[in-house]
mmCIF file of C-alpha atoms in Angstrom:
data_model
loop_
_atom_site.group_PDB
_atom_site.id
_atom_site.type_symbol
_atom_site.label_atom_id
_atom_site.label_comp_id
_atom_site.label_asym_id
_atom_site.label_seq_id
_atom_site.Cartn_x
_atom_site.Cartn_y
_atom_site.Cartn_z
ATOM 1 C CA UNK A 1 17.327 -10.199 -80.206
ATOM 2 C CA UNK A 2 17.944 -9.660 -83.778
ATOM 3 C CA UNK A 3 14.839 -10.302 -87.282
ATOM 4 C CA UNK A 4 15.349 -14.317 -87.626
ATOM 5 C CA UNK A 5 13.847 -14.823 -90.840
ATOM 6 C CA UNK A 6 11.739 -17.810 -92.109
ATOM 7 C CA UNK A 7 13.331 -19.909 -94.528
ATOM 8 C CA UNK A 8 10.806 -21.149 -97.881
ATOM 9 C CA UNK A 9 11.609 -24.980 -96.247
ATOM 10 C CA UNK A 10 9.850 -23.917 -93.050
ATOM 11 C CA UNK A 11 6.760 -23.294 -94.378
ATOM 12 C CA UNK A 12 6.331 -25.725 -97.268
ATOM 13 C CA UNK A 13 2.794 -27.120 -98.070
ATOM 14 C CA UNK A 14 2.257 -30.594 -95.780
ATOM 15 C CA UNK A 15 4.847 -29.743 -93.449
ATOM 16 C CA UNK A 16 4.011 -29.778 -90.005
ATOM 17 C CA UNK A 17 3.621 -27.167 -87.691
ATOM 18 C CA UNK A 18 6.576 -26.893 -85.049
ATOM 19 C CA UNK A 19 7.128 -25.326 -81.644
ATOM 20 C CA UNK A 20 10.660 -24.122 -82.907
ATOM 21 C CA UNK A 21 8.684 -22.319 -85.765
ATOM 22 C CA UNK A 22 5.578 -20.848 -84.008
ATOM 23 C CA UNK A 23 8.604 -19.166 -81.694
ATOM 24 C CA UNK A 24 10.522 -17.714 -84.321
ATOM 25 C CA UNK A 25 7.432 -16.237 -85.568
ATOM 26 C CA UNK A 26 6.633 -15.170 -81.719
ATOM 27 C CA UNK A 27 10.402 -13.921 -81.831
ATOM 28 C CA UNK A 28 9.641 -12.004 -84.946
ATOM 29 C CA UNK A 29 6.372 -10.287 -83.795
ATOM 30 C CA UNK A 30 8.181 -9.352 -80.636
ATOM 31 C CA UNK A 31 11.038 -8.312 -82.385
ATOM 32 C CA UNK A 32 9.092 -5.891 -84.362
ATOM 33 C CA UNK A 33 7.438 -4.572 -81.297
ATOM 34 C CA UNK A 34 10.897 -3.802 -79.920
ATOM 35 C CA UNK A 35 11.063 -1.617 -82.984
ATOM 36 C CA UNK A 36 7.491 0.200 -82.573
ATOM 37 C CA UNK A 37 8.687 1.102 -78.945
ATOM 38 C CA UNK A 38 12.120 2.411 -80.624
ATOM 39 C CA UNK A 39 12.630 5.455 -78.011
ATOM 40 C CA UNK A 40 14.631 8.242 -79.066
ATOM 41 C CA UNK A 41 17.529 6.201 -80.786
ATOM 42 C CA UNK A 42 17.232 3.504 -78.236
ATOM 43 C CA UNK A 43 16.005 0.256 -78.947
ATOM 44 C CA UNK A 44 13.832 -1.239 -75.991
ATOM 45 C CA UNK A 45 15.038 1.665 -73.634
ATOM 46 C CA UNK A 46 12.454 1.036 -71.558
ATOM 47 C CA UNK A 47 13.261 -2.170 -70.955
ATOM 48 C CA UNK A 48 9.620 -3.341 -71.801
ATOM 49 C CA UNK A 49 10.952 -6.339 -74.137
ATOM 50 C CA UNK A 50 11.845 -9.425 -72.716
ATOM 51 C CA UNK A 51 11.125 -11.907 -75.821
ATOM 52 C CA UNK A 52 12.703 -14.457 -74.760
ATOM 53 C CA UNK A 53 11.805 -14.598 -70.965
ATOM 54 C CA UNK A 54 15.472 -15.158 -69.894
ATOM 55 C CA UNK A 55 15.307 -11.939 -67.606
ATOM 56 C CA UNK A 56 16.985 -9.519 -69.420
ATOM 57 C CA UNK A 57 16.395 -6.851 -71.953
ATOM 58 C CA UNK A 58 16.210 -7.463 -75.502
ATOM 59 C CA UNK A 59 19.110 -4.922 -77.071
ATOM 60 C CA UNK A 60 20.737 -5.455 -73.390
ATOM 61 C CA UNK A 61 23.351 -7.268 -72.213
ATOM 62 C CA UNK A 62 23.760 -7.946 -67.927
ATOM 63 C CA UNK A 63 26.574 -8.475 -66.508
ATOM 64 C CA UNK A 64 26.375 -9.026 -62.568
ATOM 65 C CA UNK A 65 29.703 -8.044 -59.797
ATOM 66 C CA UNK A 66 30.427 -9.900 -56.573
ATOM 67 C CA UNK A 67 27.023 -10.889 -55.044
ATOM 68 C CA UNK A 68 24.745 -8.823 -57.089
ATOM 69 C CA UNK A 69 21.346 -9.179 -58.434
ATOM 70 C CA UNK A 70 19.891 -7.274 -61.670
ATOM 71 C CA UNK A 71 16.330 -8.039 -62.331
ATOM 72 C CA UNK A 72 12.996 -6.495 -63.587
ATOM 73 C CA UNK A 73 10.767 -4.236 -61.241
ATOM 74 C CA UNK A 74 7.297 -4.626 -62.283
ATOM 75 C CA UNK A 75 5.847 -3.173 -58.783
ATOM 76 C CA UNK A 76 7.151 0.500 -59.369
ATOM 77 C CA UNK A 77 7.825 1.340 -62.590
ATOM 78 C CA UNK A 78 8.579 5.222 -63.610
ATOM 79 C CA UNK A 79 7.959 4.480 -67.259
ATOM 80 C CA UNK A 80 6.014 1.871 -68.956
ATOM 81 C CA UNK A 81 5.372 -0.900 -67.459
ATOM 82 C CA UNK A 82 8.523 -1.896 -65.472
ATOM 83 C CA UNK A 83 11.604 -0.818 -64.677
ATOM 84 C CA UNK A 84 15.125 -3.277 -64.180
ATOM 85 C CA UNK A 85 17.164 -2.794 -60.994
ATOM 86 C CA UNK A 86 20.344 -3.818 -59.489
ATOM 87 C CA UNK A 87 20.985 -5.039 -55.929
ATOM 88 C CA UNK A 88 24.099 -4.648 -53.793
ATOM 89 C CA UNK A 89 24.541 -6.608 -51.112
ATOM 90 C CA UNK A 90 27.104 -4.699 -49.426
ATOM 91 C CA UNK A 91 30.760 -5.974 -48.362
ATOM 92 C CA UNK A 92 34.489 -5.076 -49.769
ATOM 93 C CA UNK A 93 34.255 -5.815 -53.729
ATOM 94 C CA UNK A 94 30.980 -7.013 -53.811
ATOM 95 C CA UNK A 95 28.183 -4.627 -55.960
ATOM 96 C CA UNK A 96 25.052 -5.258 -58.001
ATOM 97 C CA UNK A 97 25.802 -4.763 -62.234
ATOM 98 C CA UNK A 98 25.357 -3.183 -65.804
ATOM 99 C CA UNK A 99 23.302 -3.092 -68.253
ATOM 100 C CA UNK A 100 25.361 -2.285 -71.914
ATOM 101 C CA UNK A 101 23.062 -1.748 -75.068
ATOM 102 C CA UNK A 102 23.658 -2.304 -78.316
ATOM 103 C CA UNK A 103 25.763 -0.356 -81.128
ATOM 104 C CA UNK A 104 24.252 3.077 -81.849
ATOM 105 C CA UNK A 105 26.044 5.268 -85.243
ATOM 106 C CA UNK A 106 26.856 8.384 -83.959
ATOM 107 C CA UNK A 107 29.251 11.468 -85.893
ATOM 108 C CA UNK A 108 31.970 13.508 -84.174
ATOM 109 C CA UNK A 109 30.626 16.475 -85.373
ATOM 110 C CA UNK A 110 27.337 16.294 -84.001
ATOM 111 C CA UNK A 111 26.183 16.774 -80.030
ATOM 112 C CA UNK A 112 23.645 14.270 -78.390
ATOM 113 C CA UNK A 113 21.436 14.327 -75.651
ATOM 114 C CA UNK A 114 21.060 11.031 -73.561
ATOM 115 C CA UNK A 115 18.245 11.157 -70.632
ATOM 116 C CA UNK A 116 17.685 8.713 -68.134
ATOM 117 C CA UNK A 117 15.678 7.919 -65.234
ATOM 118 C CA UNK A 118 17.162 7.006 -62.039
ATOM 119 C CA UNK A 119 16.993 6.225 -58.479
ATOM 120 C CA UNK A 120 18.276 4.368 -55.578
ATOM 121 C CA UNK A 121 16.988 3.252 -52.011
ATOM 122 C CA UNK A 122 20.348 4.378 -50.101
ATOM 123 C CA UNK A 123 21.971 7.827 -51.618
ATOM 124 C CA UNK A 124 25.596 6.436 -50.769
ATOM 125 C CA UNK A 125 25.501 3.670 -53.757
ATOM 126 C CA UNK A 126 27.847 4.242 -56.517
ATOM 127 C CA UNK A 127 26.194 4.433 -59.843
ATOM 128 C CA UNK A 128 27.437 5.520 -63.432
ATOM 129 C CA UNK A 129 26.052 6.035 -66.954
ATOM 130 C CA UNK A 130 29.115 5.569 -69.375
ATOM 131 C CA UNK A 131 28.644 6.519 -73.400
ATOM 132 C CA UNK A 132 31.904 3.869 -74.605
ATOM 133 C CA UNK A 133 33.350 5.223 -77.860
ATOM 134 C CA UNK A 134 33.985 2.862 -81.160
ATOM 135 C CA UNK A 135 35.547 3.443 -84.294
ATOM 136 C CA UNK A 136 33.820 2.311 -87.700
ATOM 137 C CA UNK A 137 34.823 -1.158 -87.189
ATOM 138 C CA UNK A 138 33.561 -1.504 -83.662
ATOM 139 C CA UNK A 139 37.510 -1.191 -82.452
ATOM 140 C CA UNK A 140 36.545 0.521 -78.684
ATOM 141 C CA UNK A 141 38.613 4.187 -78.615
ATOM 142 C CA UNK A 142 36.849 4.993 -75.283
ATOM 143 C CA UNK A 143 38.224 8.879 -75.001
ATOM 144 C CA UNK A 144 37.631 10.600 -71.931
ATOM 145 C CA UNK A 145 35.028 12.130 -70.688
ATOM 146 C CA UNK A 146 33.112 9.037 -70.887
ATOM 147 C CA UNK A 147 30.899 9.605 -68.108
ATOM 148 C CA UNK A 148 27.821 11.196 -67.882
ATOM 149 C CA UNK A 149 26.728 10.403 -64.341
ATOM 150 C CA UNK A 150 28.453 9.096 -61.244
ATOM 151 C CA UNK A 151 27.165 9.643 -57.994
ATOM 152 C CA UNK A 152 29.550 9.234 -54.516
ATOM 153 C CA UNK A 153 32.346 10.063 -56.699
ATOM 154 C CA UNK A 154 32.707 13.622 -58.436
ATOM 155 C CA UNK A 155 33.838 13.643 -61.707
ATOM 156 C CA UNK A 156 34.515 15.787 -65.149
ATOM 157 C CA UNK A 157 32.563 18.516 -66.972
ATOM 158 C CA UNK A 158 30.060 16.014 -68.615
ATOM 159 C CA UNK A 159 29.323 14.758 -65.404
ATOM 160 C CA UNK A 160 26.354 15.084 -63.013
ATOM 161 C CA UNK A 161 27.671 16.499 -60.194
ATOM 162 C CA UNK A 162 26.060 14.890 -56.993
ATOM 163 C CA UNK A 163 27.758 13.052 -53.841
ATOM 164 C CA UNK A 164 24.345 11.046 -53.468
ATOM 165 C CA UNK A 165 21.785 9.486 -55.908
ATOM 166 C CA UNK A 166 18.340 10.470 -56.356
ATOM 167 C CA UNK A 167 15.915 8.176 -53.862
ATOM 168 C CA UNK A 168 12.718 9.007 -55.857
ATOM 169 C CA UNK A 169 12.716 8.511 -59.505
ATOM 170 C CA UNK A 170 14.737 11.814 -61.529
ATOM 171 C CA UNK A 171 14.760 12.166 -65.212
ATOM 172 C CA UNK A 172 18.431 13.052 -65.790
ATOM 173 C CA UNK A 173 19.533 14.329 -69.194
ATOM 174 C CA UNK A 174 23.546 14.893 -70.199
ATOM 175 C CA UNK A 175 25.117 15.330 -73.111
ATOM 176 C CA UNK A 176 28.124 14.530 -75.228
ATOM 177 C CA UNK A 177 30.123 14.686 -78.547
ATOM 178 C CA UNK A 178 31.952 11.934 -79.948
ATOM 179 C CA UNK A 179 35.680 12.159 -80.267
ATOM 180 C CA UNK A 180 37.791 11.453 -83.502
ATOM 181 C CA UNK A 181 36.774 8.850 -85.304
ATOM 182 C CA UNK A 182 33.966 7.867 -83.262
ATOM 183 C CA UNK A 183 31.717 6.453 -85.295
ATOM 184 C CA UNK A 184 29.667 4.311 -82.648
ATOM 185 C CA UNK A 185 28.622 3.982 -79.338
ATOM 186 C CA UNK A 186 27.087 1.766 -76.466
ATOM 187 C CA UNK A 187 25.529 3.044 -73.177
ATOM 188 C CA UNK A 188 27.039 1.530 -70.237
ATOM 189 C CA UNK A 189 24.058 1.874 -67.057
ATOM 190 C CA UNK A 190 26.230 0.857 -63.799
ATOM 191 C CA UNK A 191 24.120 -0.163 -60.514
ATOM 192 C CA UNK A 192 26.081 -0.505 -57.650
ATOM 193 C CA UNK A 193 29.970 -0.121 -58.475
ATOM 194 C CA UNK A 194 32.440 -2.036 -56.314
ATOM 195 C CA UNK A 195 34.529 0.188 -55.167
ATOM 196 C CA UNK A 196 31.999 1.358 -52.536
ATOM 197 C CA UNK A 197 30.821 -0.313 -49.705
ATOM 198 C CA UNK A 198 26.419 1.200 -49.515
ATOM 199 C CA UNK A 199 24.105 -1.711 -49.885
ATOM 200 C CA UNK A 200 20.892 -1.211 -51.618
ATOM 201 C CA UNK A 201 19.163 -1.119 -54.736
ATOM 202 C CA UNK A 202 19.426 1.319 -57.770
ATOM 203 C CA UNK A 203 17.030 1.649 -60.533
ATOM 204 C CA UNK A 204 17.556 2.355 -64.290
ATOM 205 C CA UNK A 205 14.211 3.262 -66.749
ATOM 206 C CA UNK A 206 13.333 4.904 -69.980
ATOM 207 C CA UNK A 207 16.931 5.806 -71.605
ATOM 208 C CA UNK A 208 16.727 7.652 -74.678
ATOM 209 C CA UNK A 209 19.076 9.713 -76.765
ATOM 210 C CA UNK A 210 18.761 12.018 -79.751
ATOM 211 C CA UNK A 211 20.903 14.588 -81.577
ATOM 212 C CA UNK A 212 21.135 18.250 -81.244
ATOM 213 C CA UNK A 213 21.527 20.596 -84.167
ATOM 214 C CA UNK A 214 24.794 22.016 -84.285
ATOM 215 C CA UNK A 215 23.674 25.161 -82.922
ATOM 216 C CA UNK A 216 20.375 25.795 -81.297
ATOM 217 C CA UNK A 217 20.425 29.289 -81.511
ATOM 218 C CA UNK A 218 23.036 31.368 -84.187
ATOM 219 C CA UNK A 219 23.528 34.459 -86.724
ATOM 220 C CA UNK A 220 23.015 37.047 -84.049
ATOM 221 C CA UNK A 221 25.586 39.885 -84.484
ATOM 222 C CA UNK A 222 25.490 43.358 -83.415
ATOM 223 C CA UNK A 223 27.975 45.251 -85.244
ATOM 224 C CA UNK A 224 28.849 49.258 -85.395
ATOM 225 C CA UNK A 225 30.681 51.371 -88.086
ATOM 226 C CA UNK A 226 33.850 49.556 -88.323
ATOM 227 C CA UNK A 227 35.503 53.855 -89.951
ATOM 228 C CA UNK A 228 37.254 55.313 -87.207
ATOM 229 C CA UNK A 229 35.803 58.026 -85.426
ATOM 230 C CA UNK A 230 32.188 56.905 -85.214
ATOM 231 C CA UNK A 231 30.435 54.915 -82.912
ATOM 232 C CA UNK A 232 27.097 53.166 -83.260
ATOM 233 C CA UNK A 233 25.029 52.789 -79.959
ATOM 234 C CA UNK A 234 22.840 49.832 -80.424
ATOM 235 C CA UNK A 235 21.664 48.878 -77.238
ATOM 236 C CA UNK A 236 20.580 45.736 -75.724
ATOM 237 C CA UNK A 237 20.589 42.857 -77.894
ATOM 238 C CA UNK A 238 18.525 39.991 -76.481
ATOM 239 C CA UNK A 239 18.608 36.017 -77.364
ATOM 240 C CA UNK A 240 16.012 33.399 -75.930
ATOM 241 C CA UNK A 241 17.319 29.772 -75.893
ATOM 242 C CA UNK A 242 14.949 27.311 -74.636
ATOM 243 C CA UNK A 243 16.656 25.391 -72.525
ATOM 244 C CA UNK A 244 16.155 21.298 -71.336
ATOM 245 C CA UNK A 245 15.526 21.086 -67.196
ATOM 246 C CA UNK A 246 19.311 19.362 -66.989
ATOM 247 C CA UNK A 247 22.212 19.516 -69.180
ATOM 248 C CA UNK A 248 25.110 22.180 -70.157
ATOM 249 C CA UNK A 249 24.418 25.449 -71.698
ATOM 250 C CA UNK A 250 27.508 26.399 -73.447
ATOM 251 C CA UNK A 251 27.362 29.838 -75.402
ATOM 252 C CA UNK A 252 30.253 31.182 -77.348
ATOM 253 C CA UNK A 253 30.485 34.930 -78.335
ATOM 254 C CA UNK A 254 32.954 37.336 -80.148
ATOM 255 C CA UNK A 255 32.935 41.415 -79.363
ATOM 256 C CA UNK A 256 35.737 43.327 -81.108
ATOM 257 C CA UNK A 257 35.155 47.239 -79.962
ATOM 258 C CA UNK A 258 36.798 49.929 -82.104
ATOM 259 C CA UNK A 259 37.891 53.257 -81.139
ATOM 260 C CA UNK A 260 39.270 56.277 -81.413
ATOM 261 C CA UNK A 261 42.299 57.348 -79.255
ATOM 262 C CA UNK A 262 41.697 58.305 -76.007
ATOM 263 C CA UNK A 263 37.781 56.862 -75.793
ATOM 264 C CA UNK A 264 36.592 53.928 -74.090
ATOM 265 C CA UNK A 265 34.704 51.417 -74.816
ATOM 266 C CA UNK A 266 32.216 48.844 -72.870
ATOM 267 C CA UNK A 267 31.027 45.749 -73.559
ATOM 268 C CA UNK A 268 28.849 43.868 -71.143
ATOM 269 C CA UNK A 269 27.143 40.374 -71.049
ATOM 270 C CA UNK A 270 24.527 38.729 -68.733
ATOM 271 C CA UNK A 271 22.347 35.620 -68.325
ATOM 272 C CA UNK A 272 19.135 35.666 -67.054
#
């Protein structure tokens, strides 16, 4: 649902009062709220607003496969007030749906987070969380990896590597950097894939995505008498990170070690 302005005709003096206007102003208040509730770069990820009562989402759009259901949970939320789930009804082909959002800006040379909350009643369904890649003029470039979670299937680097779904709600959290020219993005939440026969119901709640700096942690640098023929000992050199409860942790370092003939050198390097 997008701002649907009032026009100066609408609200002239003596003109009377319609339904079709009292529920574009409804549609604008609601609208509005949608943008209060704007979670972490997501708009409605929650999936509190419903505006128009048609079912879905506002910022969503549903799509349904062979014999599936995708519909609000209002009985057991894990955030806010409801959550929306997806049945599968089990059978060849047949699988329960998607939810896509809406465009999000994004730069290649910046790394997100996106979190999620998940879970299913049967640990067999196949579910997915795809980040779709788009150009500046909304052309889709979708450059793999693309996936950030898949369950019954194992998949690349960026994804979360599990052969069964979480049957209790999980906050997951991934991350990703755009490719070339990737300007935008939609999140594509998949409940219920049809390439695998498991029945039952997943649910999708509170997605939310924000940017990383660049580095979270830099400028550290040991470094000895680079004249041959000395040697500066300068112990342990420690770096704290705080670190998210899921995700990568990639660290990069250099150590160049200089010496004379015939001495060795060591250079050692541990997590904790």
């Amino acid at each position: 649902m997008s701002w649907n302005p009032l026009l100066s005709a609408e609200i002239q003096v003596g003109k009377p009062i319609k339904q079709d206007l009292m529920q574009k102003v409804k549609d604008n208040f609601e609208y509005l709220y949608g943008k209060a509730l704007y979670d972490a770069g997501i708009l409605n990820g929650s999936f509190e607003i419903d505006a128009d009562n048609d079912g879905n989402p506002d910022n969503w759009t549903k799509g349904l496969f062979g014999g599936g259901q995708g519909m609000y949970e209002d009985s057991i939320p894990a955030h806010g007030r409801r959550s929306f789930k997806f049945v599968h009804p089990g059978g060849t082909n047949n699988g329960g749906g998607y939810l896509e959002s809406d465009y999000y800006e994004v730069a290649e040379v910046r790394t997100y987070l996106i979190g999620f909350i998940l879970w299913s009643t049967a640990a067999g369904m196949k579910n997915l969380v795809h980040v779709k890649y788009y150009d500046k003029d909304k052309n889709y470039i979708g450059t793999d990896p693309d996936t950030l979670y898949v369950a019954a299937n194992a998949g690349n680097e960026l994804v979360y590597r599990s052969t069964t779904n979480p049957t209790s709600p999980k906050f997951i959290v991934r991350s990703f950097i755009p490719p070339a020219t990737g300007r935008y993005i939609k999140i594509k939440l998949i409940g219920g894939y049809t390439d695998t026969d498991v029945a039952g119901t997943t649910f999708f709640d509170n997605v939310a995505m924000i940017p990383l700096p660049n580095a979270i942690t830099t400028g550290t640098i040991a470094e000895g008498s680079t004249s041959l023929g000395t040697f500066q000992n300068l112990g342990n050199v420690n770096i704290e990170v705080p670190l998210i409860t899921s995700g990568i942790l990639q660290i990069d370092f250099f150590a160049e070690m200089k010496t004379t003939a015939g001495d060795e050198g060591t250079f050692r390097f541990t997590v904790d």
